[in-house]
PDB file of C-alpha atoms and ligand atoms in Angstrom:
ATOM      1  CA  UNK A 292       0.211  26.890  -1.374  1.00 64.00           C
ATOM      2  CA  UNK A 293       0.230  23.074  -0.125  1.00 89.00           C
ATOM      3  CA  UNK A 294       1.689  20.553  -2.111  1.00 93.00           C
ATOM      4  CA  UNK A 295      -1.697  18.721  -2.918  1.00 97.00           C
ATOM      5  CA  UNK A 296      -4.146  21.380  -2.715  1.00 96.00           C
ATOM      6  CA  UNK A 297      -6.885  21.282  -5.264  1.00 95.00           C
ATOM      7  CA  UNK A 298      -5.987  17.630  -5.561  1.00 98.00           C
ATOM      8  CA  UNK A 299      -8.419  14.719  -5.094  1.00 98.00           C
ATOM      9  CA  UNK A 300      -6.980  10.850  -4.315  1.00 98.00           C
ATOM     10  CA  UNK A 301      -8.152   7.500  -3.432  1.00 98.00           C
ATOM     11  CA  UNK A 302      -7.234   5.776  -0.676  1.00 98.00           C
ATOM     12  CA  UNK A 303      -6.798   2.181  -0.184  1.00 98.00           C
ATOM     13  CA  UNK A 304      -5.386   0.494   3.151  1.00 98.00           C
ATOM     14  CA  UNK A 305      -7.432   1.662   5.852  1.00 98.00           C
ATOM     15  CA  UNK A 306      -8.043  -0.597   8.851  1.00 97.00           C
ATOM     16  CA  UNK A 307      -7.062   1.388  11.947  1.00 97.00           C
ATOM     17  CA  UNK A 308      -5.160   4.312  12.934  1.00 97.00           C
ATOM     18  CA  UNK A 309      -1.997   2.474  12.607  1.00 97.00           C
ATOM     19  CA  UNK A 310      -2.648   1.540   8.656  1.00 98.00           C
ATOM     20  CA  UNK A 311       0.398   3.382   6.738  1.00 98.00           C
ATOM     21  CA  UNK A 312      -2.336   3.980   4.230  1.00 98.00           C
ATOM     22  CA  UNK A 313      -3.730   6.020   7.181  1.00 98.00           C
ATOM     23  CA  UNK A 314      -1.010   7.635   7.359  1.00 98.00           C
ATOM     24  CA  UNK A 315      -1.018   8.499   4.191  1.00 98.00           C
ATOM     25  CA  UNK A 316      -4.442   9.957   4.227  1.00 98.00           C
ATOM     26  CA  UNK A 317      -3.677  12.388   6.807  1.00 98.00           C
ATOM     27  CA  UNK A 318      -0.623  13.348   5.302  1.00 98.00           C
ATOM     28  CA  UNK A 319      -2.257  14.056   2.150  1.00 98.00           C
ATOM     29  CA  UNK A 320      -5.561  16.040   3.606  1.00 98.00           C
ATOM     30  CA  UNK A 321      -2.346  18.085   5.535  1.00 97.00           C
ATOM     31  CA  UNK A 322      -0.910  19.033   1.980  1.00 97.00           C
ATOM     32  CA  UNK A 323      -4.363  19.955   0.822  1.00 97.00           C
ATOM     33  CA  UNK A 324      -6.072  17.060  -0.805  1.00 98.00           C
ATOM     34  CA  UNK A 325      -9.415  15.890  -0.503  1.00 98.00           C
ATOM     35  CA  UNK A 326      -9.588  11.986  -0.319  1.00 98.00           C
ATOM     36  CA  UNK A 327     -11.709   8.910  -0.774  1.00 98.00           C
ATOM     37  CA  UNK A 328     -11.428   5.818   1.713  1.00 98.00           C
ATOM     38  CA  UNK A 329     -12.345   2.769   1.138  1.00 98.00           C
ATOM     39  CA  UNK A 330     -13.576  -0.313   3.951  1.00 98.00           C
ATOM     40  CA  UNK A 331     -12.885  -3.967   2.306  1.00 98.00           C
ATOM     41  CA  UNK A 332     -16.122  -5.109   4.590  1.00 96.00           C
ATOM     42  CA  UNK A 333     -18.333  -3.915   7.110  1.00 95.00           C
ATOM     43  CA  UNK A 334     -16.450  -5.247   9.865  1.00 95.00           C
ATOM     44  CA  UNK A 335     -14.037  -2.532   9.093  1.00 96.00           C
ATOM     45  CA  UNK A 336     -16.463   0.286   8.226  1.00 97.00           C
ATOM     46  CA  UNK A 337     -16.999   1.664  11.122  1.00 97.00           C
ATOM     47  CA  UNK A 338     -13.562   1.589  12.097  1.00 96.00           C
ATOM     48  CA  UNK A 339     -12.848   3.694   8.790  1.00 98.00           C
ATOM     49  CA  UNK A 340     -15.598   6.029   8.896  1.00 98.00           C
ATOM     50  CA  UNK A 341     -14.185   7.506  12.455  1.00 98.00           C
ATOM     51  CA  UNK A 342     -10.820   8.426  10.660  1.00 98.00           C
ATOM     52  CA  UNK A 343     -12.595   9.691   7.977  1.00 98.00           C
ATOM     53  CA  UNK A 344     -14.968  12.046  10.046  1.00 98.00           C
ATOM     54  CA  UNK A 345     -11.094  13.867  11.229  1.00 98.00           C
ATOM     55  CA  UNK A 346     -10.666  14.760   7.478  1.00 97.00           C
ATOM     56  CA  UNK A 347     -11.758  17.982   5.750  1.00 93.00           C
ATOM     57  CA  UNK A 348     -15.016  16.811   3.377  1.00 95.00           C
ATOM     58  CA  UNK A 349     -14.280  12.856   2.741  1.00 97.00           C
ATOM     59  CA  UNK A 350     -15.756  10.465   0.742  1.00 98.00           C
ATOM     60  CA  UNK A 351     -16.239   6.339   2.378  1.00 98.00           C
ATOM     61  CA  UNK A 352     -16.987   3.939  -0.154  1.00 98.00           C
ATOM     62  CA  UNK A 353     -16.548   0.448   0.109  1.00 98.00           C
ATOM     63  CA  UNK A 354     -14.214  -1.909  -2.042  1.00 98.00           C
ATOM     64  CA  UNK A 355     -13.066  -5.484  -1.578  1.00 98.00           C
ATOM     65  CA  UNK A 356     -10.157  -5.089  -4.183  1.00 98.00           C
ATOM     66  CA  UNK A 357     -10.864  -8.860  -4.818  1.00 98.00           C
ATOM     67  CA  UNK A 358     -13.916  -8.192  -6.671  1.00 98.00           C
ATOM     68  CA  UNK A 359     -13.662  -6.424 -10.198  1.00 98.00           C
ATOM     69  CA  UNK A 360     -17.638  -5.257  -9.943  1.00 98.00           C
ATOM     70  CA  UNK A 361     -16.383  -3.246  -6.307  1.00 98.00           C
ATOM     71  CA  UNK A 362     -13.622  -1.780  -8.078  1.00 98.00           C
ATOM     72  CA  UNK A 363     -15.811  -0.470 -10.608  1.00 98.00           C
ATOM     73  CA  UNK A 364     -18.052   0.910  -8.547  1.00 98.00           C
ATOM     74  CA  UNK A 365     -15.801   2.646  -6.740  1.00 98.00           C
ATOM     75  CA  UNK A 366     -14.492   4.187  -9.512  1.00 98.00           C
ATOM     76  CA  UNK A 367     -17.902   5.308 -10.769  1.00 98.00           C
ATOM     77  CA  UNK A 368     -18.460   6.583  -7.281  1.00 98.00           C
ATOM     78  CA  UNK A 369     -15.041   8.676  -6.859  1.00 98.00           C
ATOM     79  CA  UNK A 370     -15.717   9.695 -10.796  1.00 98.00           C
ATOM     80  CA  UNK A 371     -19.410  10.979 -10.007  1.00 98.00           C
ATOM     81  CA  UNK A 372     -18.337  12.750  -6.932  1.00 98.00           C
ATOM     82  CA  UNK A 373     -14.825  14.315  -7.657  1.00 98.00           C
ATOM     83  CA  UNK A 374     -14.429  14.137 -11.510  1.00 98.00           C
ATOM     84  CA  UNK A 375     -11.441  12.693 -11.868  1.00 98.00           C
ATOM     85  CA  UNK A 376      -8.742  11.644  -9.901  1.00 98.00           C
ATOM     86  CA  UNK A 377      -5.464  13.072  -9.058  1.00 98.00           C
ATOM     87  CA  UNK A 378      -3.657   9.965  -7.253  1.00 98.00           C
ATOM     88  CA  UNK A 379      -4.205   6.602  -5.943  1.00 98.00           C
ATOM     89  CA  UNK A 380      -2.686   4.740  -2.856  1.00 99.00           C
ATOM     90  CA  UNK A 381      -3.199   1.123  -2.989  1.00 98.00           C
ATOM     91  CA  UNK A 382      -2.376  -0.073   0.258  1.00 98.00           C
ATOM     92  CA  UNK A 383      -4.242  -3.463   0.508  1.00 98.00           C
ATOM     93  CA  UNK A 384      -2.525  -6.912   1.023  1.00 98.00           C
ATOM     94  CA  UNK A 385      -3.135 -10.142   2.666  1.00 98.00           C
ATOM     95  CA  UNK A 386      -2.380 -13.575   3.617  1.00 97.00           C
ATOM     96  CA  UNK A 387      -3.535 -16.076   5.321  1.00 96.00           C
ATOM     97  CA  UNK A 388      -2.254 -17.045   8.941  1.00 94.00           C
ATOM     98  CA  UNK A 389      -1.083 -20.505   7.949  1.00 95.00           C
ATOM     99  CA  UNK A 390       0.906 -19.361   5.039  1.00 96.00           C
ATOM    100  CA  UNK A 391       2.698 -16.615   7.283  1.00 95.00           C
ATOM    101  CA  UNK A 392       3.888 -19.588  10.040  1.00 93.00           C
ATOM    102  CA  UNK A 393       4.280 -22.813   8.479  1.00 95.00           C
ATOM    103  CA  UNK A 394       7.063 -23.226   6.212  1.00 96.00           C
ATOM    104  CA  UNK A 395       7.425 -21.766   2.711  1.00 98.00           C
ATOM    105  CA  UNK A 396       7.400 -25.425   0.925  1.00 98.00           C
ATOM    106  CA  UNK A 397       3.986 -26.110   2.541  1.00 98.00           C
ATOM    107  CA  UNK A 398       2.648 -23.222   0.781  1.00 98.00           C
ATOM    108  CA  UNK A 399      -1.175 -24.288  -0.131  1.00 98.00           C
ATOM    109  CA  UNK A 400      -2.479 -22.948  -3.964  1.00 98.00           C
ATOM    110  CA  UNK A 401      -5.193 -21.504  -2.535  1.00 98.00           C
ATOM    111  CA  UNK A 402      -3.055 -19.894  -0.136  1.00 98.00           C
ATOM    112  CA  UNK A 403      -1.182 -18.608  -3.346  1.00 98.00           C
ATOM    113  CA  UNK A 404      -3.895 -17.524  -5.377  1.00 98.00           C
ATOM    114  CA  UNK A 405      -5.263 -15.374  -2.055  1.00 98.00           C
ATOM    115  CA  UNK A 406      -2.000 -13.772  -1.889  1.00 98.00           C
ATOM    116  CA  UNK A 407      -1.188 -12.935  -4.954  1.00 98.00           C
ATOM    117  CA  UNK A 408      -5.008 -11.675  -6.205  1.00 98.00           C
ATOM    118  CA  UNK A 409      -5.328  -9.577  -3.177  1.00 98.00           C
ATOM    119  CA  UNK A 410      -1.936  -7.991  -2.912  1.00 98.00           C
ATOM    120  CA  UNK A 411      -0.399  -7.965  -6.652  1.00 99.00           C
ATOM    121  CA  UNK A 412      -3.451  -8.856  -8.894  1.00 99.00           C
ATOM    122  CA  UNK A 413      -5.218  -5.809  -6.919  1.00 98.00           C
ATOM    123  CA  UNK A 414      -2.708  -3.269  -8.052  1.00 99.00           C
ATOM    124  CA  UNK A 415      -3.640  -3.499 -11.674  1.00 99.00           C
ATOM    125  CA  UNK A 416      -7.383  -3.891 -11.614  1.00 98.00           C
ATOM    126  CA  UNK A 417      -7.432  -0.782  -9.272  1.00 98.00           C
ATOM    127  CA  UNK A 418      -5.056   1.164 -11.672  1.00 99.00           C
ATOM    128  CA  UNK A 419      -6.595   0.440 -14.951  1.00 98.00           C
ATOM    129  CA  UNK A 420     -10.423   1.285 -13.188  1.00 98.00           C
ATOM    130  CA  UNK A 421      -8.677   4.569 -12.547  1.00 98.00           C
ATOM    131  CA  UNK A 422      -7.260   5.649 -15.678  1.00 98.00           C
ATOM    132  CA  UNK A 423      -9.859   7.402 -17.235  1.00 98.00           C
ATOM    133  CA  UNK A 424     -10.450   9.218 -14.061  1.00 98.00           C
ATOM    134  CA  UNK A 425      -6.684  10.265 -13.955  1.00 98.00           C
ATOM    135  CA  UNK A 426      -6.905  10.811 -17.882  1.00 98.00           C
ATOM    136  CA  UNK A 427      -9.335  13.473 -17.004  1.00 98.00           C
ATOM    137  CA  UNK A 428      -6.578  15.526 -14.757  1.00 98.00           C
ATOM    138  CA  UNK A 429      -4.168  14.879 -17.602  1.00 98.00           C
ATOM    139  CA  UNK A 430      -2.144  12.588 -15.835  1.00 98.00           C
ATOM    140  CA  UNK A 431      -2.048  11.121 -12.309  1.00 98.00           C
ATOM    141  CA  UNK A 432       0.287   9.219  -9.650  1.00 98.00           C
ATOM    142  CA  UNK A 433       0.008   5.383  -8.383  1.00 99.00           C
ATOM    143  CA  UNK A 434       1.514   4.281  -5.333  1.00 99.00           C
ATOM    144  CA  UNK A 435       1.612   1.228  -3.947  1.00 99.00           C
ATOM    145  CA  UNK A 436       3.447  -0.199  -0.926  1.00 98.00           C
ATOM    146  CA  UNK A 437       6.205  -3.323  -1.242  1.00 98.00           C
ATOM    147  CA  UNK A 438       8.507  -4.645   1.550  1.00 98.00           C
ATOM    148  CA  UNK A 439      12.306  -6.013   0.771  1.00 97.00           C
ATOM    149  CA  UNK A 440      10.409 -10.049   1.385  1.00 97.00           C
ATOM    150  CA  UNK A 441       9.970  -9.633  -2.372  1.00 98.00           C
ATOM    151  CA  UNK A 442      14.152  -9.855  -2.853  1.00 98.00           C
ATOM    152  CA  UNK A 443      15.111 -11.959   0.468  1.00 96.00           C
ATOM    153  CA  UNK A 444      14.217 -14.250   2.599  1.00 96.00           C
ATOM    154  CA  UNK A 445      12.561 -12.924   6.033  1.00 94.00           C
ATOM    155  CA  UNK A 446      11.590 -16.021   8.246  1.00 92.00           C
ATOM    156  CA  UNK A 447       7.833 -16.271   7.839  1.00 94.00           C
ATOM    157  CA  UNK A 448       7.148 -13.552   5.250  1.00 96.00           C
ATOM    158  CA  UNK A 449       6.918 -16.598   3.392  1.00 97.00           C
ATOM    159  CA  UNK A 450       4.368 -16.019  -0.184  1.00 98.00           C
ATOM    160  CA  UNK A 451       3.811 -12.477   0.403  1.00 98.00           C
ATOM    161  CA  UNK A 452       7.413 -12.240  -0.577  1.00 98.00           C
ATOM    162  CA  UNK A 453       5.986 -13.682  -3.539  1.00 98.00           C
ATOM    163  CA  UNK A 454       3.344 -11.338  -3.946  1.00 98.00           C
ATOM    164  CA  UNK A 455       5.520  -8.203  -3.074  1.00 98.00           C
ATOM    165  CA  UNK A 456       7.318  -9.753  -6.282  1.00 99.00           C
ATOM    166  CA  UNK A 457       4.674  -9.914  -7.977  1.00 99.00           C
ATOM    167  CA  UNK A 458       3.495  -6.259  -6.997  1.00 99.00           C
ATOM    168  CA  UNK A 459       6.784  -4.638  -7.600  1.00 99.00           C
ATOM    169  CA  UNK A 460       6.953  -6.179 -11.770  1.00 99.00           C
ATOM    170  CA  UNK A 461       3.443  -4.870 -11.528  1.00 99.00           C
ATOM    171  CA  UNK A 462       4.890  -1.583 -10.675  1.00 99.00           C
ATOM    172  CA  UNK A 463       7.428  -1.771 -13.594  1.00 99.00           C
ATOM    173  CA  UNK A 464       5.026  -3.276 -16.510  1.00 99.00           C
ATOM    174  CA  UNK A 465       2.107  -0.628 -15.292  1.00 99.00           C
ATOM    175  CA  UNK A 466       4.792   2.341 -15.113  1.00 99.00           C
ATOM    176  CA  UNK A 467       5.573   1.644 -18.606  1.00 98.00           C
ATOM    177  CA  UNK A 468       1.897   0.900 -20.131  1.00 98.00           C
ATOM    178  CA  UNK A 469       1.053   4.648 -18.577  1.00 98.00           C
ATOM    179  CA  UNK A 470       3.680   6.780 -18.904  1.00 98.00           C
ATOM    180  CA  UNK A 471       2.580   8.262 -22.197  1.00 98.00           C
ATOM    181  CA  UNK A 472      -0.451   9.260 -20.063  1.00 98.00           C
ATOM    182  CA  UNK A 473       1.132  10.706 -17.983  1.00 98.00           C
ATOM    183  CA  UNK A 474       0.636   8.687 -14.937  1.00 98.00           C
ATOM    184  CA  UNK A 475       3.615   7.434 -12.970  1.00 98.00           C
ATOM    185  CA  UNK A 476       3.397   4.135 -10.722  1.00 99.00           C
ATOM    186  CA  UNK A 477       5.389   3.396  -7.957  1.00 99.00           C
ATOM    187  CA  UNK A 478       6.549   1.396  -4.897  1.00 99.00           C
ATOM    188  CA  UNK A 479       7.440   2.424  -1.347  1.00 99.00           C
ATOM    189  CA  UNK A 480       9.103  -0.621  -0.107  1.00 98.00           C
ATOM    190  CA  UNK A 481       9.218   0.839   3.821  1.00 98.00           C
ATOM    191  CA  UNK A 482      10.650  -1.093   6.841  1.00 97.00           C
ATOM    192  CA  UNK A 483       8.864  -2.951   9.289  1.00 97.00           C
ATOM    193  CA  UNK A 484       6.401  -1.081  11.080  1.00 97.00           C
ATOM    194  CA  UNK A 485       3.672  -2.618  13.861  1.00 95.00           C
ATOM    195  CA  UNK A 486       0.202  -3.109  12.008  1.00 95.00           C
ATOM    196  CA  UNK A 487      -2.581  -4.998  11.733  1.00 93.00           C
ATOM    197  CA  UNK A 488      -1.149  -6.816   8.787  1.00 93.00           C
ATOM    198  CA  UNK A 489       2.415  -6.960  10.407  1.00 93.00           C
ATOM    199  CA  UNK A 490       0.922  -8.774  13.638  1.00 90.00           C
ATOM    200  CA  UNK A 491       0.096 -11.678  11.412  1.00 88.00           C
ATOM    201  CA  UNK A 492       3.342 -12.520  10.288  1.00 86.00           C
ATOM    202  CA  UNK A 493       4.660 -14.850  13.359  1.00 82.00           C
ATOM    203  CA  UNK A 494       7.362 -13.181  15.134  1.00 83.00           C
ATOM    204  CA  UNK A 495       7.443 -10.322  13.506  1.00 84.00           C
ATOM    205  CA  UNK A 496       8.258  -8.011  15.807  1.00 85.00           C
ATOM    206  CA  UNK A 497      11.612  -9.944  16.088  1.00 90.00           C
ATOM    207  CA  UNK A 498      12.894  -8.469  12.560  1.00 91.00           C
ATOM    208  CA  UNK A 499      12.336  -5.044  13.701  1.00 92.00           C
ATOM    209  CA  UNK A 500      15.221  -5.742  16.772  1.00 92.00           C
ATOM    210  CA  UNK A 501      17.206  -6.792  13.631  1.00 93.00           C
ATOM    211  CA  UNK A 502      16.579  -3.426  12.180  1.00 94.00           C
ATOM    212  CA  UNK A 503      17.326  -1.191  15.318  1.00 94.00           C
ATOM    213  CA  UNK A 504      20.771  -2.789  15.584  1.00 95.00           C
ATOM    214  CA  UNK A 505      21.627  -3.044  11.387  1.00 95.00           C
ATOM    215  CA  UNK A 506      20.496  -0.083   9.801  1.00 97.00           C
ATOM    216  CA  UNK A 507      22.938   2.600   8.998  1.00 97.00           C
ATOM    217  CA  UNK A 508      20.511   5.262  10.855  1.00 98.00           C
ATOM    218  CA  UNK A 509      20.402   2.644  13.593  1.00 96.00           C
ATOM    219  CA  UNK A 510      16.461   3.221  14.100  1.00 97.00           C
ATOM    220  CA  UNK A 511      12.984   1.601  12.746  1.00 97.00           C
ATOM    221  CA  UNK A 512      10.774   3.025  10.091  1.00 97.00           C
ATOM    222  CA  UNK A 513       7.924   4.840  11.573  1.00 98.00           C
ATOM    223  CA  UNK A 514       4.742   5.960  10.593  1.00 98.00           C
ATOM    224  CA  UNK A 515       5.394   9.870   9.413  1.00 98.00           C
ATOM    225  CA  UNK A 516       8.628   8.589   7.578  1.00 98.00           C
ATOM    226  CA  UNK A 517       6.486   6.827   4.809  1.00 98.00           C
ATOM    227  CA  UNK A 518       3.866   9.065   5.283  1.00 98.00           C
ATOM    228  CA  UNK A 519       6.400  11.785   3.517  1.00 98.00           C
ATOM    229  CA  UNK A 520       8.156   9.887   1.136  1.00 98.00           C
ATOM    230  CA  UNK A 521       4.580   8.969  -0.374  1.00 98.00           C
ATOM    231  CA  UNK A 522       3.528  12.569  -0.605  1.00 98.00           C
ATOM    232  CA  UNK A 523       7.149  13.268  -2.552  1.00 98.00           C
ATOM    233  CA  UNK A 524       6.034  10.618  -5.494  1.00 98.00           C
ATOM    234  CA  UNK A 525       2.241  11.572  -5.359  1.00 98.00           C
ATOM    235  CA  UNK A 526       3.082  15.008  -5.872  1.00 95.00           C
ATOM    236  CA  UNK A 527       4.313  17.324  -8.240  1.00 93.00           C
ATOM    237  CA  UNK A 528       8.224  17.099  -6.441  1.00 96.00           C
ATOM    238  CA  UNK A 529       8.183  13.415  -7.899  1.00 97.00           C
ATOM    239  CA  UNK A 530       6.407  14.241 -11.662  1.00 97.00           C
ATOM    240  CA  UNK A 531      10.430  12.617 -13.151  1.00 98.00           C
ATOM    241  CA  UNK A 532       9.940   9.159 -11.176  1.00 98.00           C
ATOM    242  CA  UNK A 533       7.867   6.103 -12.298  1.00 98.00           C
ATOM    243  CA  UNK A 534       8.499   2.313 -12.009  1.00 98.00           C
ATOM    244  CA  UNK A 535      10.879   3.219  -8.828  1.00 98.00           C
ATOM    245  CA  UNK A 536      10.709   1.060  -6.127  1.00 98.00           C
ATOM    246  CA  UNK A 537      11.667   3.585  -3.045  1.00 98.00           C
ATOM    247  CA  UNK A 538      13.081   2.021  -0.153  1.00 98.00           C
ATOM    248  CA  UNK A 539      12.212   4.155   3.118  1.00 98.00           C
ATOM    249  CA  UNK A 540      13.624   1.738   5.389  1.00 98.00           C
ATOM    250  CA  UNK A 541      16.720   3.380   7.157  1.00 98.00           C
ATOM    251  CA  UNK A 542      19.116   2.032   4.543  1.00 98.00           C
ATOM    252  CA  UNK A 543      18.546  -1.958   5.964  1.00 97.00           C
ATOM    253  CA  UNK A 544      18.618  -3.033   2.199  1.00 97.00           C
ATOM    254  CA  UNK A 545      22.033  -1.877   1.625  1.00 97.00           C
ATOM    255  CA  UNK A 546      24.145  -3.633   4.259  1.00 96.00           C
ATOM    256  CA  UNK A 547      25.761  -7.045   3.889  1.00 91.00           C
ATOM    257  CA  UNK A 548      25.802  -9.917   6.657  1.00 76.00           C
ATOM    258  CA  UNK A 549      28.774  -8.763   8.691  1.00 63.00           C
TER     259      UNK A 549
HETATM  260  N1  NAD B 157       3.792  -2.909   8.320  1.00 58.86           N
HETATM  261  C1  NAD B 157       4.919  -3.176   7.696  1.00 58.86           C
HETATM  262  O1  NAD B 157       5.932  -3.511   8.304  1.00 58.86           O
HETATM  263  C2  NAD B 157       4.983  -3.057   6.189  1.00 58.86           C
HETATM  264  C3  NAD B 157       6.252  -2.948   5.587  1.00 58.86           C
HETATM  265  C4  NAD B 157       6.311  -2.850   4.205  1.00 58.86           C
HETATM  266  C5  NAD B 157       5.145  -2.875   3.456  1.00 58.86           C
HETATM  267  N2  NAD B 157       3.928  -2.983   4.085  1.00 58.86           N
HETATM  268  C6  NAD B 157       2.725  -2.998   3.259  1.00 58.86           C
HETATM  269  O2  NAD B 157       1.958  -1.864   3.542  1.00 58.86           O
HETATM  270  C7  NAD B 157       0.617  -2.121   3.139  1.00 58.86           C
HETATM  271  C8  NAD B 157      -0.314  -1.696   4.256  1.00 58.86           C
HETATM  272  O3  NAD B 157      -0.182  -2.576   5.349  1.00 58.86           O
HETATM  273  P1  NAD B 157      -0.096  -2.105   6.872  1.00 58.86           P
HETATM  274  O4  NAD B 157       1.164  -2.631   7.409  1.00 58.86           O
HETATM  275  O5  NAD B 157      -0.423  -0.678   6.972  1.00 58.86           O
HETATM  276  O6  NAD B 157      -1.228  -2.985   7.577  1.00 58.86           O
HETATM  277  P2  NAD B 157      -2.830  -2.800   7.651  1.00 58.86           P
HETATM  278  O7  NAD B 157      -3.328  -4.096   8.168  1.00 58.86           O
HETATM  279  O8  NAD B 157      -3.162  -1.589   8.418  1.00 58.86           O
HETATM  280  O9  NAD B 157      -3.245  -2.588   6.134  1.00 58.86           O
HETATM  281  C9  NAD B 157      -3.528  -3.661   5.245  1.00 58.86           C
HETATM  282  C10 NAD B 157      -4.815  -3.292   4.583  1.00 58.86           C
HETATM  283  O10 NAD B 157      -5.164  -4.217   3.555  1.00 58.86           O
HETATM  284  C11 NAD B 157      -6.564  -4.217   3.521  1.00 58.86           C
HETATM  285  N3  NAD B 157      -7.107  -5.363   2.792  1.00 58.86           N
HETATM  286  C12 NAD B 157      -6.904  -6.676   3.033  1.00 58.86           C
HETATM  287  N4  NAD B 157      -7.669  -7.399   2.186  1.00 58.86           N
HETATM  288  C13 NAD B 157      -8.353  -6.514   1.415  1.00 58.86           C
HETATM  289  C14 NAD B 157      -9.309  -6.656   0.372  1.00 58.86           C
HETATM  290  N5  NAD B 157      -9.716  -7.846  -0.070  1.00 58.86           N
HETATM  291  N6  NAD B 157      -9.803  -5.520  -0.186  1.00 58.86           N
HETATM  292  C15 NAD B 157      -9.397  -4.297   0.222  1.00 58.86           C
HETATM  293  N7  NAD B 157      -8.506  -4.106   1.207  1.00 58.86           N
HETATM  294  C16 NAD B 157      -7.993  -5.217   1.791  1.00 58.86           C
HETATM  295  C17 NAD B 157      -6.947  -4.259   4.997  1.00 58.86           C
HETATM  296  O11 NAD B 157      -8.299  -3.873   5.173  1.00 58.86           O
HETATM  297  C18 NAD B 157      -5.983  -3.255   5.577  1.00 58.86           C
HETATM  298  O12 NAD B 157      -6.580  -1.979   5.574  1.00 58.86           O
HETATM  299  C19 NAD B 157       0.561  -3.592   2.781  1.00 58.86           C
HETATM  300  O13 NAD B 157       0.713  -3.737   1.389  1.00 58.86           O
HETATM  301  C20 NAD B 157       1.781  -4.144   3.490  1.00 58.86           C
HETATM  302  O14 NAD B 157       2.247  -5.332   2.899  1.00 58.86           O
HETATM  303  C21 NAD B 157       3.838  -3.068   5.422  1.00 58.86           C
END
């Protein structure tokens, strides 16, 4: 039997075929789920429902993760149509340009409050929307995905290593609040990988050179390589882990300078 079948999770991240959330998606339909998408706007809705058509029986709904009343619909949605939920991938973040290519000091706090509200804030209105849903299973499995910017300084990563810190405590506070429930939250901090959201960070694709040459398995992160580790803590193989912050990112995070 696959790992997730009879399983139902949500979702959030899609913007194009190279979204890890994608990822994700397919990787989770392959072990047998059925899963809801979500589209932030309808810029991106078409884009998302032509990945969803490749899945087995999907549900599209949409959900800016900046609005509480879109969260709650889309629980109400996901509740009405699967009845209950089984796991949740929250895969959203941004920033805008300026704060990813000026300098960190000129960090704007409206440029803050965007940051932060979509890619920490986000985490825990989209949990606690969930938990009755994941009540209903008895229990359920949060994932959410961080990058090392939260711990050290990457040139132009600038306040989403704030968020990412922000998101990771979030992981840690949440992890405890739900445990008696039942339902585990965690982090995949992954190495750099080209997306959509990557391409905005200037120069990015400088830091994964860095990685090629410094990682102890002398490679870069790819798609399929998060893609597993998240089905490990959605599933049943990772029911002992919660508040973990996983790093899937060719062991970059444990060498020193030299
Ligand atoms: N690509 C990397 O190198 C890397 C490394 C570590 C962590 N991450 C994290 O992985 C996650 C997914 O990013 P990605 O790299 O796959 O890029 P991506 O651009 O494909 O995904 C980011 C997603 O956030 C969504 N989003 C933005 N604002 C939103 C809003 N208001 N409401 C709902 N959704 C919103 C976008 O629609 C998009 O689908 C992000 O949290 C990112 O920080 C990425």
């Amino acid at each position: 039997m696959s790992i997730l079948s009879g399983k139902t999770g949500l979702i959030v991240g899609v913007a194009n075929k190279r979204s890890i959330s994608w990822a994700i998606a397919q990787a989770a339909a392959a072990a047998g789920a059925r899963v809801a998408l979500t589209y932030p706007n309808e810029r991106l809705e078409e884009n998302v429902r032509e990945l969803a058509a490749t899945l087995q029986n999907p549900l599209v709904l949409p959900c800016d993760v900046a609005s509480d009343q879109q969260i709650d619909a889309l629980a109400s949605s996901i509740d009405a149509e699967f009845g209950g939920i089984d796991f949740v991938l929250h895969g959203a973040a941004f920033a805008q340009k300026d704060e990813l290519s000026n300098p960190f000091v000129q960090t704007s706090r409206e440029g803050f409050r965007i940051a932060l509200d979509i890619s920490a804030y986000s985490l825990i209105g989209l949990t606690r929307a969930m938990v009755p849903l994941m009540k209903k299973r008895g229990g359920g499995s949060v994932l959410t995905l961080t990058y090392l910017g939260s711990q050290r300084v990457f040139t132009n990563y600038n306040v989403m290593g704030v968020a990412k810190a922000a998101l990771e405590a979030s992981v840690r506070y949440l992890a405890s609040d739900l445990g008696p429930d039942n339902i585990r939250v965690n982090a995949i901090s992954a190495g750099p990988i080209k997306t959509l959201a990557a391409m905005g960070i200037k120069d990015f694709s400088s830091i994964r050179d860095v990685y090629k040459e410094r990682t102890p398995l002398r490679r870069n992160i790819e798609l399929d390589d998060v893609a597993d580790a998240a089905i490990f803590l959605l599933g049943g193989a990772g029911r002992g882990v919660t508040g973990e912050v996983l790093m899937v990112d060719a062991g970059f995070h444990i060498m020193g300078g030299a």
